[in-house]
Coordinates of C-alpha atoms and ligand atoms in Angstrom, one line a residue:
M99 CA 91.6 69.4 97.0
S100 CA 94.2 72.1 96.3
P101 CA 95.2 74.4 99.1
T102 CA 93.2 77.6 99.5
W103 CA 95.0 80.9 98.8
G104 CA 97.3 81.8 101.7
A105 CA 96.7 78.6 103.6
S106 CA 99.8 76.8 102.4
G107 CA 101.4 75.4 105.5
V108 CA 100.1 78.0 107.9
P109 CA 100.5 76.4 111.3
V110 CA 97.2 76.3 113.3
V111 CA 96.8 75.2 116.9
I112 CA 93.4 73.7 117.6
V113 CA 92.3 73.6 121.3
E114 CA 89.1 71.6 121.5
D115 CA 88.1 68.8 124.0
D116 CA 85.2 67.5 121.9
T117 CA 86.6 64.7 119.8
V118 CA 84.1 65.0 117.0
I119 CA 84.5 68.7 116.6
G120 CA 88.3 68.6 117.0
R121 CA 88.7 65.8 114.4
H122 CA 86.3 67.6 112.0
L123 CA 88.3 70.9 112.3
Q124 CA 91.6 69.2 111.9
Q125 CA 90.5 67.3 108.7
A126 CA 88.8 70.4 107.2
L127 CA 91.8 72.6 107.8
E128 CA 94.4 70.1 106.7
S129 CA 92.4 69.5 103.5
H130 CA 92.7 73.2 102.8
G131 CA 96.4 73.4 103.2
Y132 CA 96.8 74.4 106.9
H133 CA 99.2 72.5 109.1
T134 CA 97.3 71.7 112.3
S135 CA 98.2 70.6 115.8
W136 CA 95.2 69.5 118.0
F137 CA 95.1 69.6 121.8
R138 CA 92.3 68.8 124.2
T139 CA 93.6 71.1 127.0
G140 CA 94.7 74.6 127.1
Q141 CA 97.9 73.8 129.0
R142 CA 99.1 71.3 126.4
A143 CA 98.5 73.8 123.7
L144 CA 100.4 76.4 125.6
E145 CA 103.3 74.0 126.0
H146 CA 103.2 73.3 122.3
L147 CA 103.3 77.0 121.4
R148 CA 106.4 77.6 123.5
T149 CA 108.4 75.1 121.4
C150 CA 106.7 75.4 118.0
P151 CA 105.8 78.8 116.5
C152 CA 102.2 79.1 115.2
E153 CA 100.2 81.8 113.4
V154 CA 96.7 80.9 114.5
M155 CA 94.9 79.4 117.5
L156 CA 91.4 78.1 117.4
L157 CA 90.3 78.1 121.0
D158 CA 87.3 76.4 122.5
L159 CA 86.0 78.3 125.5
G160 CA 84.7 75.3 127.5
L161 CA 87.8 73.2 128.3
P162 CA 88.3 70.5 130.9
D163 CA 91.4 72.0 132.5
S164 CA 90.6 75.7 132.5
D165 CA 88.4 78.3 131.0
G166 CA 89.3 79.3 127.4
V167 CA 89.1 82.9 128.5
D168 CA 92.0 82.3 130.9
I169 CA 93.9 80.5 128.3
A170 CA 93.4 83.3 125.8
R171 CA 94.8 85.8 128.4
Q172 CA 97.9 83.6 129.0
V173 CA 98.5 83.0 125.3
R174 CA 98.1 86.7 124.4
A175 CA 100.6 87.7 127.1
E176 CA 103.2 85.3 125.8
F177 CA 102.4 85.5 122.1
P178 CA 101.2 89.0 121.2
E179 CA 101.3 88.3 117.4
L180 CA 99.3 85.1 117.5
L181 CA 95.9 85.2 115.9
I182 CA 93.3 83.9 118.4
I183 CA 89.8 82.9 117.3
M184 CA 87.5 81.6 120.0
L185 CA 85.1 78.9 119.3
T186 CA 82.1 79.2 121.7
A187 CA 78.8 77.7 122.3
R188 CA 78.1 80.7 124.6
T189 CA 76.2 83.4 122.8
A190 CA 75.7 85.8 125.7
E191 CA 77.4 89.1 124.7
I192 CA 79.1 89.3 128.1
D193 CA 81.0 86.0 127.3
V194 CA 82.1 87.3 124.0
I195 CA 83.3 90.5 125.4
A196 CA 85.2 88.7 128.1
G197 CA 86.9 86.6 125.5
L198 CA 87.8 89.5 123.3
D199 CA 88.9 91.4 126.4
A200 CA 91.2 88.5 127.3
G201 CA 93.0 89.0 123.9
A202 CA 91.1 87.0 121.3
D203 CA 90.9 88.6 117.9
D204 CA 87.6 87.1 116.8
Y205 CA 85.1 84.5 117.7
L206 CA 82.8 82.0 116.0
T207 CA 79.6 80.8 117.7
K208 CA 78.9 77.0 117.5
P209 CA 77.6 75.5 115.4
F210 CA 79.5 77.1 112.5
T211 CA 80.2 75.8 109.1
V212 CA 83.7 75.1 107.8
T213 CA 83.1 77.5 105.0
V214 CA 82.6 80.3 107.4
L215 CA 85.6 79.3 109.4
L216 CA 87.8 79.2 106.3
A217 CA 86.5 82.6 105.1
R218 CA 87.2 84.1 108.4
L219 CA 90.7 82.6 108.5
R220 CA 91.5 83.9 105.0
A221 CA 90.4 87.4 105.9
H222 CA 92.4 87.5 109.1
L223 CA 95.6 86.1 107.5
R224 CA 95.3 88.6 104.7
R225 CA 95.1 91.4 107.2
H226 CA 98.0 89.9 109.1
T227 CA 100.3 89.9 106.1
T228 CA 99.3 92.9 104.1
N229 CA 99.7 96.4 105.5
D230 CA 97.9 99.2 103.6
Q231 CA 100.7 100.9 101.8
A232 CA 98.6 103.8 100.6
Q233 CA 97.6 105.0 104.0
P234 CA 99.3 107.9 105.8
A235 CA 101.8 106.8 108.4
S236 CA 99.8 108.3 111.2
T237 CA 96.6 110.2 112.0
V238 CA 96.2 112.7 114.8
L239 CA 92.7 113.5 116.1
G240 CA 92.9 115.6 119.2
A241 CA 94.4 113.6 122.0
L242 CA 94.5 110.4 119.9
T243 CA 97.3 109.4 117.6
L244 CA 97.1 106.3 115.4
E245 CA 100.3 105.0 113.9
R246 CA 99.7 102.6 111.1
S247 CA 103.2 101.3 110.5
S248 CA 103.7 100.2 114.1
R249 CA 100.0 99.5 114.6
R250 CA 100.1 101.6 117.8
V251 CA 97.5 104.0 119.2
F252 CA 98.3 106.7 121.8
V253 CA 96.1 109.0 123.9
D254 CA 98.2 111.9 125.1
G255 CA 101.3 109.8 124.8
H256 CA 99.9 106.8 126.7
E257 CA 99.6 103.7 124.5
L258 CA 96.3 101.9 124.3
R259 CA 96.2 98.1 124.2
L260 CA 93.9 97.4 121.2
R261 CA 93.3 94.0 119.7
A262 CA 94.1 93.5 116.0
K263 CA 90.5 93.9 114.8
E264 CA 90.0 97.0 117.0
F265 CA 93.0 98.6 115.5
D266 CA 91.9 97.8 112.0
L267 CA 88.4 99.2 112.7
L268 CA 89.8 102.4 114.3
A269 CA 92.2 102.8 111.4
A270 CA 89.4 102.3 108.8
L271 CA 87.2 104.9 110.5
A272 CA 90.2 107.3 111.0
D273 CA 91.0 107.1 107.3
Q274 CA 87.9 109.3 106.8
P275 CA 87.1 111.2 110.0
D276 CA 83.6 112.9 110.2
T277 CA 82.5 110.7 107.3
A278 CA 79.8 108.0 107.5
V279 CA 81.3 104.5 106.8
S280 CA 78.8 101.8 106.0
R281 CA 78.7 98.4 107.8
E282 CA 79.4 96.7 104.5
Q283 CA 82.5 98.8 103.9
L284 CA 83.8 98.1 107.4
M285 CA 83.1 94.4 107.1
A286 CA 84.8 94.3 103.7
Q287 CA 87.8 96.3 104.9
V288 CA 88.4 94.8 108.3
W289 CA 87.0 91.3 107.9
D290 CA 86.6 89.9 104.4
E291 CA 85.9 91.5 101.0
N292 CA 83.5 88.7 100.3
W293 CA 81.8 88.9 103.7
Y294 CA 78.3 87.4 103.9
G295 CA 76.2 86.6 106.9
S296 CA 75.9 88.2 110.3
T297 CA 77.6 91.5 111.0
K298 CA 77.0 91.1 114.7
T299 CA 80.8 90.8 115.3
L300 CA 81.2 94.4 114.0
D301 CA 78.9 95.7 116.7
V302 CA 80.6 93.7 119.4
H303 CA 84.0 95.1 118.4
I304 CA 82.8 98.6 118.0
A305 CA 81.2 98.5 121.5
H306 CA 84.4 97.4 123.0
L307 CA 86.5 99.8 121.0
R308 CA 84.2 102.6 122.1
S309 CA 84.6 101.7 125.8
V310 CA 88.4 101.5 125.5
L311 CA 88.5 105.0 123.9
F312 CA 86.0 106.4 126.4
A313 CA 88.1 105.1 129.4
A314 CA 91.4 106.3 127.8
G315 CA 90.0 109.7 127.2
A316 CA 88.7 110.3 130.7
N317 CA 91.3 112.9 131.3
A318 CA 91.5 114.2 127.8
G319 CA 89.0 117.0 128.4
G320 CA 86.9 116.5 125.3
R321 CA 89.9 116.2 122.9
M322 CA 88.9 112.6 122.0
P323 CA 87.2 111.5 118.8
T324 CA 84.0 109.6 119.4
I325 CA 82.3 106.8 117.4
T326 CA 78.8 107.6 116.4
T327 CA 76.3 104.9 115.5
L328 CA 74.4 105.6 112.3
R329 CA 71.3 103.4 112.5
G330 CA 70.7 101.4 109.4
H331 CA 74.0 102.5 107.9
G332 CA 77.1 102.1 109.9
Y333 CA 79.5 104.2 112.0
R334 CA 81.3 107.5 111.9
L335 CA 84.4 108.7 113.8
D336 CA 83.7 112.2 114.9
A337 CA 86.9 114.3 115.4
P338 CA 86.9 116.4 118.6
P339 CA 85.6 119.9 118.3
R340 CA 88.1 122.5 117.0
E341 CA 88.4 124.3 120.3
H342 CA 89.7 121.1 121.6
A343 CA 92.3 120.6 118.9
D344 CA 95.8 120.0 120.2
H345 CA 98.3 122.7 121.1
D346 CA 99.7 123.3 117.6
G347 CA 96.1 123.8 116.3
R348 CA 96.6 120.7 114.2
H349 CA 93.1 119.3 113.8
P350 CA 92.4 116.9 112.4
E351 CA 95.7 116.1 110.9
T352 CA 96.9 113.4 108.7
R353 CA 100.6 113.3 107.9
Ligands
CA260 CA1 84.4 72.1 124.9

């Protein structure tokens, strides 16, 4: 089988204690051109990462030596650019949120098919390597400033720590403030242009992004944009009211 687009030699660390699942993942990814290293414990994987640069980590949440959430936190702190996808049999939203909060970029709920995993990997890697050239360098919406080139977000000068997907979502919504953006459009733009299946991951990411923005804007006095849910359609980023525009009266500004 010829390597899938973009997969040629991409180094992937698999952290999975289940032999059947680990072997299956390794074989599937190798046959699609990825270069894999498989570990059964989080600590072994961490040691490997310190000596051998990787682009992607597939991380089981239930590990023998430690909780995958803790591993995700350690890995994220040491390797901010690494793409972390959690593999979890836990479906409770609280577990997913905890994992994303610890620094994972995405998650897949077991059982998942290799087709879905490969599609998700392709989408992530494409996002990782292509920056949208056509977008303005930064967008200012009240207290919030989003810088595309550096992928940084500030609220009144204080930087927010957003995960890759949260930044992509916020950037997609901020491209068109006060405009309804459909679920399909967001899934295509942030995840995969050929997305199919559940869009639950979108809601989970939006919920977390919303809580981060809410907490960051606690002292912004109404100068924060808010994410409005449009039932049956998608989401809209509402710019703060004009009386709350920033000091120069710039509102909303894209430059
Ligand atoms: Ca496990």
